Each structure stands twice: as structure tokens, then as C-alpha cells.
Short mmCIF file of C-alpha atoms in Angstrom, two decimals:
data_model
loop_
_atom_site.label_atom_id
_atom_site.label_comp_id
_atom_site.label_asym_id
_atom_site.label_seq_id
_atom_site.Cartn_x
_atom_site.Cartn_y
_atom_site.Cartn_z
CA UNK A 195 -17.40 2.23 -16.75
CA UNK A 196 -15.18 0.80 -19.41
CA UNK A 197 -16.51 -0.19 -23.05
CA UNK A 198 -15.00 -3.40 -24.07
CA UNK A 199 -15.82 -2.38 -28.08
CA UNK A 200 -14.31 1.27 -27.38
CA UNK A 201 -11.62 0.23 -25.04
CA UNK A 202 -10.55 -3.19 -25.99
CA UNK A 203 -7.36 -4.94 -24.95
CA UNK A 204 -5.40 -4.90 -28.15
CA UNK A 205 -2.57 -2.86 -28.93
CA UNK A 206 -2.87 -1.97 -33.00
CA UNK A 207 -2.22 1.80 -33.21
CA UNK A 208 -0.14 4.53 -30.89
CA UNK A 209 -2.30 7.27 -28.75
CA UNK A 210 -2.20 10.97 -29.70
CA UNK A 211 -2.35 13.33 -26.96
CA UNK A 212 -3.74 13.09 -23.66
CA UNK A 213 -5.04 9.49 -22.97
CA UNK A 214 -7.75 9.22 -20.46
CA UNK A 215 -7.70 5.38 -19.85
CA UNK A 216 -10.56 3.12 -18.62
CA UNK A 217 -10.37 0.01 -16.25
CA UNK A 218 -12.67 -1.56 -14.17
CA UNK A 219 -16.29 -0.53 -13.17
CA UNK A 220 -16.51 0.33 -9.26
CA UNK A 221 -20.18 0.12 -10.02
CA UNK A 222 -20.05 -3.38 -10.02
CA UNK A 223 -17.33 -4.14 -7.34
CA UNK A 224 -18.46 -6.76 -4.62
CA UNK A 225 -17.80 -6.29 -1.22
CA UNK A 226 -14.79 -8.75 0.48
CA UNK A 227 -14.92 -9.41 4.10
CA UNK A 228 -11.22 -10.10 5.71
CA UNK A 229 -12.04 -12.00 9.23
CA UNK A 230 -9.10 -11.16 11.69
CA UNK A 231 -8.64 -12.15 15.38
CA UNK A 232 -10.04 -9.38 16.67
CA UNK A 233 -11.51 -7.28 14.24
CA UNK A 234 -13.36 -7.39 10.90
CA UNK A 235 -12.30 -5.46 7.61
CA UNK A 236 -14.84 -5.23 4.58
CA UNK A 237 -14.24 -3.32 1.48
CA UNK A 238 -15.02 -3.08 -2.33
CA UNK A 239 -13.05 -4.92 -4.47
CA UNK A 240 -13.51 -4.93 -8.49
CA UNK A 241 -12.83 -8.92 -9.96
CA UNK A 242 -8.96 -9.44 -10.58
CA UNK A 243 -8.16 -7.96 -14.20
CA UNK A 244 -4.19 -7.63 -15.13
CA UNK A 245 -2.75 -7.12 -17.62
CA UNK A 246 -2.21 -9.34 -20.38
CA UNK A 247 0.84 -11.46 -20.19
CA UNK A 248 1.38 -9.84 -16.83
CA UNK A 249 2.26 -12.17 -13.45
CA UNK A 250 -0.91 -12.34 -12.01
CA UNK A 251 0.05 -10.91 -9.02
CA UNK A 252 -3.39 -12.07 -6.90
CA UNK A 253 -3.32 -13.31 -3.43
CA UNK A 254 -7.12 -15.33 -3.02
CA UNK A 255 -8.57 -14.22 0.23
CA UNK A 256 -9.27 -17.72 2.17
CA UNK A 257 -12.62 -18.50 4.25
CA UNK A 258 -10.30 -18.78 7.41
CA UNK A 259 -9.57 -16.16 10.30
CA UNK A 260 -6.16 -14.71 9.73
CA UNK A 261 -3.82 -14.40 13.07
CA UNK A 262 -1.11 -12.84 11.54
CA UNK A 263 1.41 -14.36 12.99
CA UNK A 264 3.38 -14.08 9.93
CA UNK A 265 6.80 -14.92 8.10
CA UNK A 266 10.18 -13.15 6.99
CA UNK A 267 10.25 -11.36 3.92
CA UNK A 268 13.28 -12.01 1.35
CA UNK A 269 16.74 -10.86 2.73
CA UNK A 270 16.53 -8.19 -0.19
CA UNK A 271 13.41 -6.89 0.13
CA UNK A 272 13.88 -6.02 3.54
CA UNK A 273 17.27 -6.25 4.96
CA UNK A 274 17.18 -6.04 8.44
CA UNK A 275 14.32 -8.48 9.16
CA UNK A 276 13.01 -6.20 11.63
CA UNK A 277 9.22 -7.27 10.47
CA UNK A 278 7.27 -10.33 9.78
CA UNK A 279 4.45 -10.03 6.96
CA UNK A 280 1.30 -12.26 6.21
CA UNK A 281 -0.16 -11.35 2.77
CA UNK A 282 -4.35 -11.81 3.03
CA UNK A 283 -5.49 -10.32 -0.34
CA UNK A 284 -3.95 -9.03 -3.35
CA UNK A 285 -5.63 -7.83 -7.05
CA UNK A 286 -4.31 -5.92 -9.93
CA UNK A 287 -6.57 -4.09 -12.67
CA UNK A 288 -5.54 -3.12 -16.35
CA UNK A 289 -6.09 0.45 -17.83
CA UNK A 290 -6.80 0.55 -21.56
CA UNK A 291 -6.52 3.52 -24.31
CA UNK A 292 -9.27 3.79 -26.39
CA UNK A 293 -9.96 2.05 -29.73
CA UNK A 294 -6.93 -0.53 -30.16
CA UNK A 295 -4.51 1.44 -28.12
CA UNK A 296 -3.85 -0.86 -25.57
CA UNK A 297 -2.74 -1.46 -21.87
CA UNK A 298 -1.75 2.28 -20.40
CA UNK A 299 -1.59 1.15 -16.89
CA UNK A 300 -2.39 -1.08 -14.10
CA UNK A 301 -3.02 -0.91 -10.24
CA UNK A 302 -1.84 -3.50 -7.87
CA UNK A 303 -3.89 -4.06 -4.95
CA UNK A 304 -2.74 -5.68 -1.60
CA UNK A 305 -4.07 -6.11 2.32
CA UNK A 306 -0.91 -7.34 4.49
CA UNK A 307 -0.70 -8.01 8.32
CA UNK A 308 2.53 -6.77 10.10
CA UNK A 309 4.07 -7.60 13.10
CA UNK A 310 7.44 -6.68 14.84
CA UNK A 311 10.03 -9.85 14.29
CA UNK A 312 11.16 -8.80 17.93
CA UNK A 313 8.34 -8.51 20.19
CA UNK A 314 8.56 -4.78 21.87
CA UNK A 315 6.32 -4.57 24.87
CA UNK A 316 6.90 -1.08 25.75
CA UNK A 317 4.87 -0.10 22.10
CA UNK A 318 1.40 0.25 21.63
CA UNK A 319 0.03 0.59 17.72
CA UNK A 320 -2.84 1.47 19.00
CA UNK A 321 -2.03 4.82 20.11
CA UNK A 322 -1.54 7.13 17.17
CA UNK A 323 2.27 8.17 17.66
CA UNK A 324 3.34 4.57 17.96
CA UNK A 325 1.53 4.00 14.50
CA UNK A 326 3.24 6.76 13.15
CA UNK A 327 6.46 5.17 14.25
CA UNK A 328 5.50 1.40 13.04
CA UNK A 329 4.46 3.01 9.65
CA UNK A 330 7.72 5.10 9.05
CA UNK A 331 9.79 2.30 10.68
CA UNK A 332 8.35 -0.43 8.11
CA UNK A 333 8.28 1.82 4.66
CA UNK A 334 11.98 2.61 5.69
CA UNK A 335 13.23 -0.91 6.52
CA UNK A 336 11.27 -2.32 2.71
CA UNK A 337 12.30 1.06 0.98
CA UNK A 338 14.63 3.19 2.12
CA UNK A 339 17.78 1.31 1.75
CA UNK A 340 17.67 1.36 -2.18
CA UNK A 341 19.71 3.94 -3.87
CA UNK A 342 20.63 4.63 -6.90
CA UNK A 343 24.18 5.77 -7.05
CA UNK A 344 24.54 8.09 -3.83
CA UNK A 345 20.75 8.95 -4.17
CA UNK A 346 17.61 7.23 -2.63
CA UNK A 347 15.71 5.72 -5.39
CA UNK A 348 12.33 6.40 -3.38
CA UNK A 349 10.83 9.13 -1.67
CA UNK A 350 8.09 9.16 1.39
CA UNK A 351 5.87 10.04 3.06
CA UNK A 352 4.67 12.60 0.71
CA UNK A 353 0.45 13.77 1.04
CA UNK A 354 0.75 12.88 4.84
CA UNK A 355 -3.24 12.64 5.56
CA UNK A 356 -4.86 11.38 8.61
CA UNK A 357 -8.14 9.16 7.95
CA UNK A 358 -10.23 10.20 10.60
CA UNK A 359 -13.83 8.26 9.72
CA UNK A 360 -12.03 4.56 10.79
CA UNK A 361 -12.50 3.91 14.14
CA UNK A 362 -9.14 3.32 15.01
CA UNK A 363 -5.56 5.68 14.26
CA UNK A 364 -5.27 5.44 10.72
CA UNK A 365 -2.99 6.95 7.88
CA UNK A 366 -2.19 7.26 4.60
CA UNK A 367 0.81 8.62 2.12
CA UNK A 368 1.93 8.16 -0.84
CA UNK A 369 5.75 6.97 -1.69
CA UNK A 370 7.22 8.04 -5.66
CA UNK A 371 10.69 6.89 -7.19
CA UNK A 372 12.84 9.80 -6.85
CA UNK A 373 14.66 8.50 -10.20
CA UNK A 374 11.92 7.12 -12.33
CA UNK A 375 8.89 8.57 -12.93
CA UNK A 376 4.97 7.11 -13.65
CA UNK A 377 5.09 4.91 -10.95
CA UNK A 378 2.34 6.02 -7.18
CA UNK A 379 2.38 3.79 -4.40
CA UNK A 380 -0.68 4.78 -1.62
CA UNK A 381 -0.11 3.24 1.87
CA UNK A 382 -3.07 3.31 4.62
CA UNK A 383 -1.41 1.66 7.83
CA UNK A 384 -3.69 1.29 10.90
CA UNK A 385 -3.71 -0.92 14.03
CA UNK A 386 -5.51 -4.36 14.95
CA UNK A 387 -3.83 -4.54 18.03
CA UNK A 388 -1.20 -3.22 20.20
CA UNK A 389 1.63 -5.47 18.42
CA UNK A 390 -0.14 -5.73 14.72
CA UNK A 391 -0.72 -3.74 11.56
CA UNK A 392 -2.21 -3.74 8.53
CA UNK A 393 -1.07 -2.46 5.69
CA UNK A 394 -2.82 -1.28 2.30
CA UNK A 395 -0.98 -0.21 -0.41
CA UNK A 396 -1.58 0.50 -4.07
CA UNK A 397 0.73 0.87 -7.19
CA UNK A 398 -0.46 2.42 -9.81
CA UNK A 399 1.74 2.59 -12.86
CA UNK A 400 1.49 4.68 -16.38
CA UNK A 401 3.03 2.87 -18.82
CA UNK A 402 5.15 6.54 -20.83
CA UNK A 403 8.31 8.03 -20.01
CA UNK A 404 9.57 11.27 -19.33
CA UNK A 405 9.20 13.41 -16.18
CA UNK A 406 6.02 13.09 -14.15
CA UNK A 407 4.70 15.77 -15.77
CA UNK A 408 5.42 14.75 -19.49
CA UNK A 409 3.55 11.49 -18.40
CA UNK A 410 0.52 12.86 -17.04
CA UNK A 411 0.11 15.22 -20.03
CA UNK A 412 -0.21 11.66 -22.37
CA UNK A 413 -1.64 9.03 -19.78
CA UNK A 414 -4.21 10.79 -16.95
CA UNK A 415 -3.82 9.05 -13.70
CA UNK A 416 -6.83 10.40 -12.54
CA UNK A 417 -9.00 7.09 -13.61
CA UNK A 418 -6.58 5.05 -11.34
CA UNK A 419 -6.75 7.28 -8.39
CA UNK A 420 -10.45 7.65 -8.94
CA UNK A 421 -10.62 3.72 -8.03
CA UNK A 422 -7.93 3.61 -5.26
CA UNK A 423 -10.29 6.42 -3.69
CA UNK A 424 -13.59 4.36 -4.48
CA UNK A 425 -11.99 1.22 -2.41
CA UNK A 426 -10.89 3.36 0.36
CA UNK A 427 -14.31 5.40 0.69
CA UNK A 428 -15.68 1.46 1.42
CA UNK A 429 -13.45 0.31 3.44
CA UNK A 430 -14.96 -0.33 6.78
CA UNK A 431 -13.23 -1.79 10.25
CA UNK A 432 -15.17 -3.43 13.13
CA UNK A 433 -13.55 -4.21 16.21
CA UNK A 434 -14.10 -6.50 18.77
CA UNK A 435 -15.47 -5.86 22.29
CA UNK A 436 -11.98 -6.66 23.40
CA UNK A 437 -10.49 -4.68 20.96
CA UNK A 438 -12.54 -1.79 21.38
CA UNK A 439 -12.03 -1.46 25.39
CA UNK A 440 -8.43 -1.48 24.64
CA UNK A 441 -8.82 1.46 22.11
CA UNK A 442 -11.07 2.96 24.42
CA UNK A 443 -8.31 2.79 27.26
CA UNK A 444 -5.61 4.81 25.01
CA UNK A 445 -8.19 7.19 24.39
CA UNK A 446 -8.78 7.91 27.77
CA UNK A 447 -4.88 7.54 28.68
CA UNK A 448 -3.99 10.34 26.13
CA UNK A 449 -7.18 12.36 25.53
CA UNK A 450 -5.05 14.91 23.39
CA UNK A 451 -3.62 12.11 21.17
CA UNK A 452 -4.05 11.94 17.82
CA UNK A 453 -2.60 11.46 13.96
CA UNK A 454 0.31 14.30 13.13
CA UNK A 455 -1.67 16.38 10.61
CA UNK A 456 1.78 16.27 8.75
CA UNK A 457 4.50 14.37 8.50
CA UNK A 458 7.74 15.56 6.00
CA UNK A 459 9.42 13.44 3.41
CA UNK A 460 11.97 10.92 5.52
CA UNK A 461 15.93 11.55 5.19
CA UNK A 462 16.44 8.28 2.83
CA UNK A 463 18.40 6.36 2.06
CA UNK A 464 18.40 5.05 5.72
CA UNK A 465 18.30 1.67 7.36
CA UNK A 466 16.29 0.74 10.69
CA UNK A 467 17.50 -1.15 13.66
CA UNK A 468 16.72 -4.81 14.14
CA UNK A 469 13.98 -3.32 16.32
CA UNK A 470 12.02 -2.07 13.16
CA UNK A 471 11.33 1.25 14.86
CA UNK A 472 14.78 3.01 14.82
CA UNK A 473 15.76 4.93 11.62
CA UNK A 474 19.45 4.08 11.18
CA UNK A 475 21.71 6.26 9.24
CA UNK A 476 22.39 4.48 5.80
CA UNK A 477 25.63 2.18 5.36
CA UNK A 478 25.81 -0.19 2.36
CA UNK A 479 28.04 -2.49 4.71
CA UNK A 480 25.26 -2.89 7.68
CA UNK A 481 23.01 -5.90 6.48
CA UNK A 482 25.74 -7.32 4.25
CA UNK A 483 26.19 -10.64 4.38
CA UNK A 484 29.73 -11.54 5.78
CA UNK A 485 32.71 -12.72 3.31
CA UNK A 486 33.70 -16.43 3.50
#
């Protein structure tokens, strides 16, 4: 738990060595319920804490029942438009040094619905292979078009790991920036229906420089991954009756099927198709907008 006296918000001094930081108390984290069409989510959530001075970055969960039907994201977040997004919840939580060293790093929280911007009947998230495809398709078609010169500025999946106490396919990985270090981003993508996702993801960021390793030896991520594993540990999924026959009908389809116990890093940069499922070989010129 964090000591506002020992770990206050101010910045008056610079940290010596090793920096274990303190944020917000799981302890006292209420638990959210997220109200879908045909399932139910409910995790622990601390209150929204940024930064100071930082963009707030919070998405207020509203007391309606979200049918992610969802919108485009910007041209240059994702290029090819391939998926439509509706964002449900999002919170961010400061990490402080102790005794007037300040903000050492943050993680930003969000819960987002995904759906295919062209309809594919012939897919199925709900069986575990076509997750795996959804879940590489959308990380590459948000991610793996950025470079940085001739190399990809981001690198995933990395710490493949099948969750396996949800009741439906789930997974998780982590992406890093191949370039810059001190910046983690967790993804958990699992299924709320054949032709819908949802995404969780979490950035945590440690505010040094240097090579991962140089930054871990002054700022300890281990706080921040303590509470990314606290929120995942209560996260809990309910689904329907409906729901659960049509899980129940993959199951017995493909006894056999299940989450790849690994999955290696993805050959990025890369685009995907229009179809959000096909990884494309990468070419600058492919979702350029044409010269007038």
C-alpha cells in the first residue's frame, strides 16, 4: 500500500539506486461489472490516479449494456481498417519514488470490444485457433506497420501464455518497443461471441532511459506488474445460456482444441489484409493515401 507522507507526489530531489515505486492499494480496489450482450465481465479496478499534468486518459464505464457494434479507429492508428473498436473502460495509475522523488511510472488500463469491419462468416472466435488468428491479426494491423527506419519499432507476441481458469479461449502476451526501452504492453484477448472480442491491455511505463536492463536496475517494474496481475487474478466472465451452448458446441466439434501453448514473436513490420486476419508482407505504399 502506498504512504502518501513517504511517497508523496512531488518531485524535489533525484533517486539513488534502485527505486522500488508505490502506486495504488489493490487492497482497496472495488469491483466493476461490464454488462455485454451476452455475457458479463467483473473485475477489480483501483480509483483512476494519473499522473500529474498527465491526459487523463479514463474512459467512465456507463450503466448501459454494451453491443459492440463499434466504430473505425484513426487512419493512422490502424491503416487498413480491417477492425472496428468500442472502448468500455479505461484507468491509468501513477507510481511514486519515495520521499519527494516523484512520478516513476504509470499504468494505463483499458477494456475494448472488437469486431471484424468485414463480417467473415466462415470464422468462429470462439474456437481457440480462430482467437489466435483475431488476436495476431488485430496487434498486427494497430502495430506492426510502424518502423523505425527499415526496423519494426515493436515486437510481439512475446510470454505467449494461455489463461486456462476463464471459461472461454483466452490469451495473453506481452508486446515491447524493439527501439525504445521502459515501455510493457500486456494483452488478454478472448471471445464474447463468434464475431466479437475483447481486448485488455496494459501499458506500463518507467519513466529512465537506457537499455531495459539499465532501467530496471533504477526503477523496479515489479510493483506495476504486481497490480496488472492483481486485476487479472479478479477478472471473472459469465456467459449467457446462449452463449454457453454455443461454446459448448465448439467444444464438442473439436474435443482436441485448445490455446497454442506457444506462439513466437511475429515477422513485423507487416500489414494485414482488409480482412483483418491475413498477415500481409510490409509495403510503405499499401494503405497510402493516393496523390492528387
Amino acid at each position: 500500500m502506498r504512504n502518501y507522507i513517504k511517497y508523496p507526489p512531488f518531485e524535489w530531489r533525484e533517486h539513488k539506486g534502485l527505486c522500488i515505486p508505490r502506486g495504488p492499494s489493490f487492497r482497496w480496489a472495488r469491483e466493476v461489472t461490464i454488462r455485454l450482450t451476452n455475457c458479463t465481465l467483473a473485475l477489480r479496478l483501483p480509483r483512476h490516479a494519473p499522473p500529474p499534468g498527465a491526459d487523463s486518459g479514463e474512459w467512465r464505464l456507463l450503466p448501459r449494456v454494451y453491443d459492440l457494434e463499434g466504430r473505425n479507429h484513426n487512419d493512422n492508428v490502424m491503416p487498413s481498417q480491417s477492425w472496428l473498436y468500442e472502448g468500455i473502460i479505461a484507468r491509468a495509475w501513477a507510481f511514486y519514488g519515495p520521499w519527494f522523488t516523484g512520478c516513476m511510472g504509470n499504468v494505463h488500463f483499458s477494456l475494448v470490444g472488437l469486431r471484424l469491419s468485414q463480417p467473415n462468416p466462415q470464422i468462429n472466435f470462439l474456437h481457440p485457433r480462430a482467437l489466435e488468428t483475431g488476436a495476431l491479426g488485430h496487434v498486427t494491423a494497430g502495430w506492426g506497420h510502424h518502423t523505425c527506419g527499415n526496423k519494426p519499432y515493436y515486437q510481439a507476441p512475446l510470454n505467449w501464455t494461455p489463461l486456462e481458469y476463464l471459461p472461454l479461449p483466452t490469451v495473453r502476451f506481452d508486446m515491447r518497443r524493439v527501439i525504445q526501452a521502459g515501455e510493457l504492453e500486456r494483452f488478454v484477448f478472448f471471445p464474447v461471441g463468434r464475431d466479437k472480442l475483447i481486448k485488455i491491455s496494459f501499458v506500463c511505463n518507467q519513466y529512465a532511459t537506457g537499455t531495459q536492463e539499465e532501467i530496471d536496475a533504477r526503477i523496479s517494474p515489479e510493483p506495476m506488474l504486481e497490480l496488472v496481475e492483481n486485476i487479472l487474478d479478479s477478472l471473472q466472465v459469465t456467459p449467457s445460456p446462449e452463449l454457453q451452448r454455443e461454446v459448448d458446441a465448439v467444444r464438442e466439434a473439436y474435443p482436441d482444441a485448445a490455446v497454442s501453448p506457444d506462439c513466437p514473436p511475429l515477422d513485423w513490420p507487416a500489414h494485414v489484409d482488409r480482412d483483418g486476419l491475413t498477415i500481409l508482407p510490409y509495403d510503405e505504399k499499401l494503405y497510402a493515401e493516393p496523390v492528387r
